[in-house]
């Protein structure tokens, strides 16, 4: 229990330090609410985001402070997965890819669903993999499933609930 508390305190301190340096949360009621949610209800997502951030920084990525300022999301200049932006909690990797509205949906989802978000995403990923319900409505002409890689990149990934929601806000799934 003490180890978990110490690890949680360390992750919280790291996020608070980066949030302060980047002026992450706007100085408004909305900004204060986002900060409170990130440090309470959405704390598991924030902690996962900090672990993701440390990993990305260790690989040479850099925080884009201009992008992050007053957005409620800490942006990393480069993606972690080539060709994709990735968001974990309030951390977005890949700010130069033109998918900021899409990624902002994932930040909102994490804040709305709090501790349920990551388990719901994982459960849906597993379900979509082993029981491909999405084949009932998938556009096979535009995004053919012709390999194992395509099964995941054009099938499972874009048809999980959190991605479908974000694609409705901005962009189209990978073809």
Short mmCIF file of C-alpha atoms in Angstrom, two decimals:
data_model
loop_
_atom_site.label_atom_id
_atom_site.label_comp_id
_atom_site.label_asym_id
_atom_site.label_seq_id
_atom_site.Cartn_x
_atom_site.Cartn_y
_atom_site.Cartn_z
CA UNK A 1 0.00 0.00 0.00
CA UNK A 2 2.81 2.41 0.90
CA UNK A 3 4.60 1.68 -2.38
CA UNK A 4 1.40 2.41 -4.33
CA UNK A 5 0.93 5.68 -2.47
CA UNK A 6 4.54 6.70 -3.11
CA UNK A 7 4.26 5.80 -6.80
CA UNK A 8 0.98 7.72 -7.06
CA UNK A 9 2.49 10.74 -5.33
CA UNK A 10 5.49 10.67 -7.67
CA UNK A 11 3.28 10.44 -10.78
CA UNK A 12 1.05 13.22 -9.44
CA UNK A 13 4.06 15.43 -8.74
CA UNK A 14 5.44 14.83 -12.23
CA UNK A 15 2.12 15.70 -13.86
CA UNK A 16 1.70 18.77 -11.65
CA UNK A 17 5.20 19.97 -12.52
CA UNK A 18 4.72 19.54 -16.27
CA UNK A 19 1.21 21.03 -16.08
CA UNK A 20 2.54 24.08 -14.25
CA UNK A 21 5.47 24.54 -16.65
CA UNK A 22 3.23 24.23 -19.71
CA UNK A 23 0.44 26.32 -18.17
CA UNK A 24 -1.68 23.36 -19.13
CA UNK A 25 -4.97 24.28 -17.51
CA UNK A 26 -6.63 27.58 -18.49
CA UNK A 27 -7.21 30.02 -15.67
CA UNK A 28 -10.95 29.74 -15.89
CA UNK A 29 -13.70 27.68 -14.28
CA UNK A 30 -13.38 25.18 -17.12
CA UNK A 31 -9.61 24.89 -16.67
CA UNK A 32 -9.88 24.45 -12.92
CA UNK A 33 -12.57 21.79 -13.43
CA UNK A 34 -10.35 19.90 -15.88
CA UNK A 35 -7.47 19.97 -13.39
CA UNK A 36 -9.66 18.76 -10.54
CA UNK A 37 -11.04 15.94 -12.70
CA UNK A 38 -7.56 14.91 -13.86
CA UNK A 39 -6.34 14.67 -10.25
CA UNK A 40 -9.44 12.90 -8.89
CA UNK A 41 -12.02 11.06 -11.03
CA UNK A 42 -9.66 10.61 -13.98
CA UNK A 43 -6.55 9.97 -11.88
CA UNK A 44 -5.84 6.49 -13.34
CA UNK A 45 -5.83 8.03 -16.82
CA UNK A 46 -3.61 10.90 -15.68
CA UNK A 47 -1.18 8.44 -14.07
CA UNK A 48 -1.11 6.31 -17.23
CA UNK A 49 -0.53 9.50 -19.23
CA UNK A 50 2.47 10.40 -17.07
CA UNK A 51 3.98 6.92 -17.57
CA UNK A 52 3.37 7.34 -21.33
CA UNK A 53 4.95 10.81 -21.20
CA UNK A 54 8.06 9.57 -19.37
CA UNK A 55 8.43 6.76 -21.91
CA UNK A 56 8.09 9.19 -24.85
CA UNK A 57 10.55 11.69 -23.34
CA UNK A 58 13.06 8.89 -22.67
CA UNK A 59 12.88 8.03 -26.39
CA UNK A 60 13.78 11.60 -27.33
CA UNK A 61 10.36 13.14 -27.82
CA UNK A 62 9.82 16.73 -26.66
CA UNK A 63 6.94 18.56 -25.04
CA UNK A 64 5.46 21.22 -27.29
CA UNK A 65 4.83 23.93 -24.71
CA UNK A 66 3.22 26.31 -27.19
CA UNK A 67 0.69 23.65 -28.23
CA UNK A 68 0.02 22.63 -24.62
CA UNK A 69 -0.54 26.11 -23.20
CA UNK A 70 -4.10 26.43 -21.87
CA UNK A 71 -5.41 23.39 -23.80
CA UNK A 72 -5.80 20.94 -20.92
CA UNK A 73 -3.68 18.44 -22.87
CA UNK A 74 0.08 18.06 -22.70
CA UNK A 75 1.31 17.73 -26.30
CA UNK A 76 4.38 15.89 -27.50
CA UNK A 77 5.80 16.98 -30.84
CA UNK A 78 6.17 13.49 -32.31
CA UNK A 79 3.93 10.46 -32.28
CA UNK A 80 5.07 7.38 -30.43
CA UNK A 81 3.57 5.02 -33.00
CA UNK A 82 4.74 5.97 -36.50
CA UNK A 83 1.94 7.63 -38.47
CA UNK A 84 -0.47 7.85 -35.55
CA UNK A 85 -1.17 10.37 -32.84
CA UNK A 86 -1.78 8.68 -29.50
CA UNK A 87 -3.49 10.09 -26.44
CA UNK A 88 -3.30 8.63 -22.94
CA UNK A 89 -5.14 10.62 -20.29
CA UNK A 90 -4.18 14.28 -20.73
CA UNK A 91 -1.07 13.49 -22.83
CA UNK A 92 -1.12 13.62 -26.64
CA UNK A 93 1.82 12.34 -28.68
CA UNK A 94 1.88 13.69 -32.21
CA UNK A 95 0.66 17.29 -32.31
CA UNK A 96 1.85 18.00 -35.85
CA UNK A 97 -0.38 15.40 -37.46
CA UNK A 98 -3.52 17.59 -37.78
CA UNK A 99 -5.71 15.40 -35.59
CA UNK A 100 -5.99 17.60 -32.53
CA UNK A 101 -9.81 17.63 -32.42
CA UNK A 102 -9.86 13.83 -32.71
CA UNK A 103 -7.33 13.44 -29.91
CA UNK A 104 -9.18 16.00 -27.76
CA UNK A 105 -12.16 13.62 -27.83
CA UNK A 106 -10.01 10.96 -26.14
CA UNK A 107 -9.05 13.43 -23.41
CA UNK A 108 -12.76 14.22 -22.92
CA UNK A 109 -13.63 10.50 -22.85
CA UNK A 110 -11.00 9.85 -20.17
CA UNK A 111 -12.39 12.71 -18.08
CA UNK A 112 -15.99 11.59 -18.52
CA UNK A 113 -15.49 7.89 -17.85
CA UNK A 114 -12.70 8.33 -15.31
CA UNK A 115 -11.43 5.05 -13.87
CA UNK A 116 -13.68 3.07 -16.22
CA UNK A 117 -12.16 4.50 -19.41
CA UNK A 118 -9.02 2.40 -19.87
CA UNK A 119 -10.75 -0.88 -18.87
CA UNK A 120 -13.62 -0.09 -21.28
CA UNK A 121 -11.17 0.64 -24.10
CA UNK A 122 -9.24 -2.58 -23.41
CA UNK A 123 -12.42 -4.67 -23.16
CA UNK A 124 -13.76 -3.25 -26.43
CA UNK A 125 -10.42 -3.87 -28.18
CA UNK A 126 -10.51 -7.52 -27.08
CA UNK A 127 -14.18 -7.89 -28.04
CA UNK A 128 -13.63 -6.30 -31.47
CA UNK A 129 -10.66 -8.62 -32.03
CA UNK A 130 -12.27 -11.94 -31.12
CA UNK A 131 -15.84 -11.11 -32.13
CA UNK A 132 -15.57 -8.76 -35.13
CA UNK A 133 -19.05 -7.22 -34.95
CA UNK A 134 -17.72 -4.35 -37.05
CA UNK A 135 -17.64 -6.59 -40.14
CA UNK A 136 -21.43 -6.11 -40.30
CA UNK A 137 -20.99 -2.45 -41.28
CA UNK A 138 -17.33 -2.13 -42.32
CA UNK A 139 -16.65 -0.52 -45.73
CA UNK A 140 -14.70 -3.33 -47.39
CA UNK A 141 -14.12 -1.43 -50.62
CA UNK A 142 -12.58 1.64 -49.04
CA UNK A 143 -10.65 -0.27 -46.36
CA UNK A 144 -10.13 -3.88 -47.40
CA UNK A 145 -9.19 -6.43 -44.77
CA UNK A 146 -6.56 -8.35 -46.72
CA UNK A 147 -3.91 -9.10 -44.08
CA UNK A 148 -3.46 -9.50 -40.34
CA UNK A 149 -2.12 -5.93 -40.16
CA UNK A 150 -5.17 -4.63 -42.06
CA UNK A 151 -7.46 -6.57 -39.70
CA UNK A 152 -6.14 -4.51 -36.80
CA UNK A 153 -5.37 -1.15 -38.51
CA UNK A 154 -8.46 -0.93 -40.73
CA UNK A 155 -10.79 -3.17 -38.76
CA UNK A 156 -10.42 -3.48 -35.02
CA UNK A 157 -8.73 -0.13 -34.28
CA UNK A 158 -11.11 2.28 -36.06
CA UNK A 159 -14.23 0.40 -34.97
CA UNK A 160 -13.70 0.48 -31.22
CA UNK A 161 -16.27 2.75 -29.56
CA UNK A 162 -13.81 5.44 -28.47
CA UNK A 163 -12.27 5.71 -31.97
CA UNK A 164 -15.63 5.76 -33.77
CA UNK A 165 -16.71 8.62 -31.52
CA UNK A 166 -13.49 10.56 -32.18
CA UNK A 167 -13.67 9.94 -35.95
CA UNK A 168 -17.17 11.42 -35.97
CA UNK A 169 -15.67 14.64 -34.58
CA UNK A 170 -12.64 14.82 -36.88
CA UNK A 171 -11.32 12.71 -39.68
CA UNK A 172 -11.88 9.37 -41.21
CA UNK A 173 -10.47 6.02 -40.16
CA UNK A 174 -7.32 4.75 -41.84
CA UNK A 175 -7.94 3.20 -45.26
#
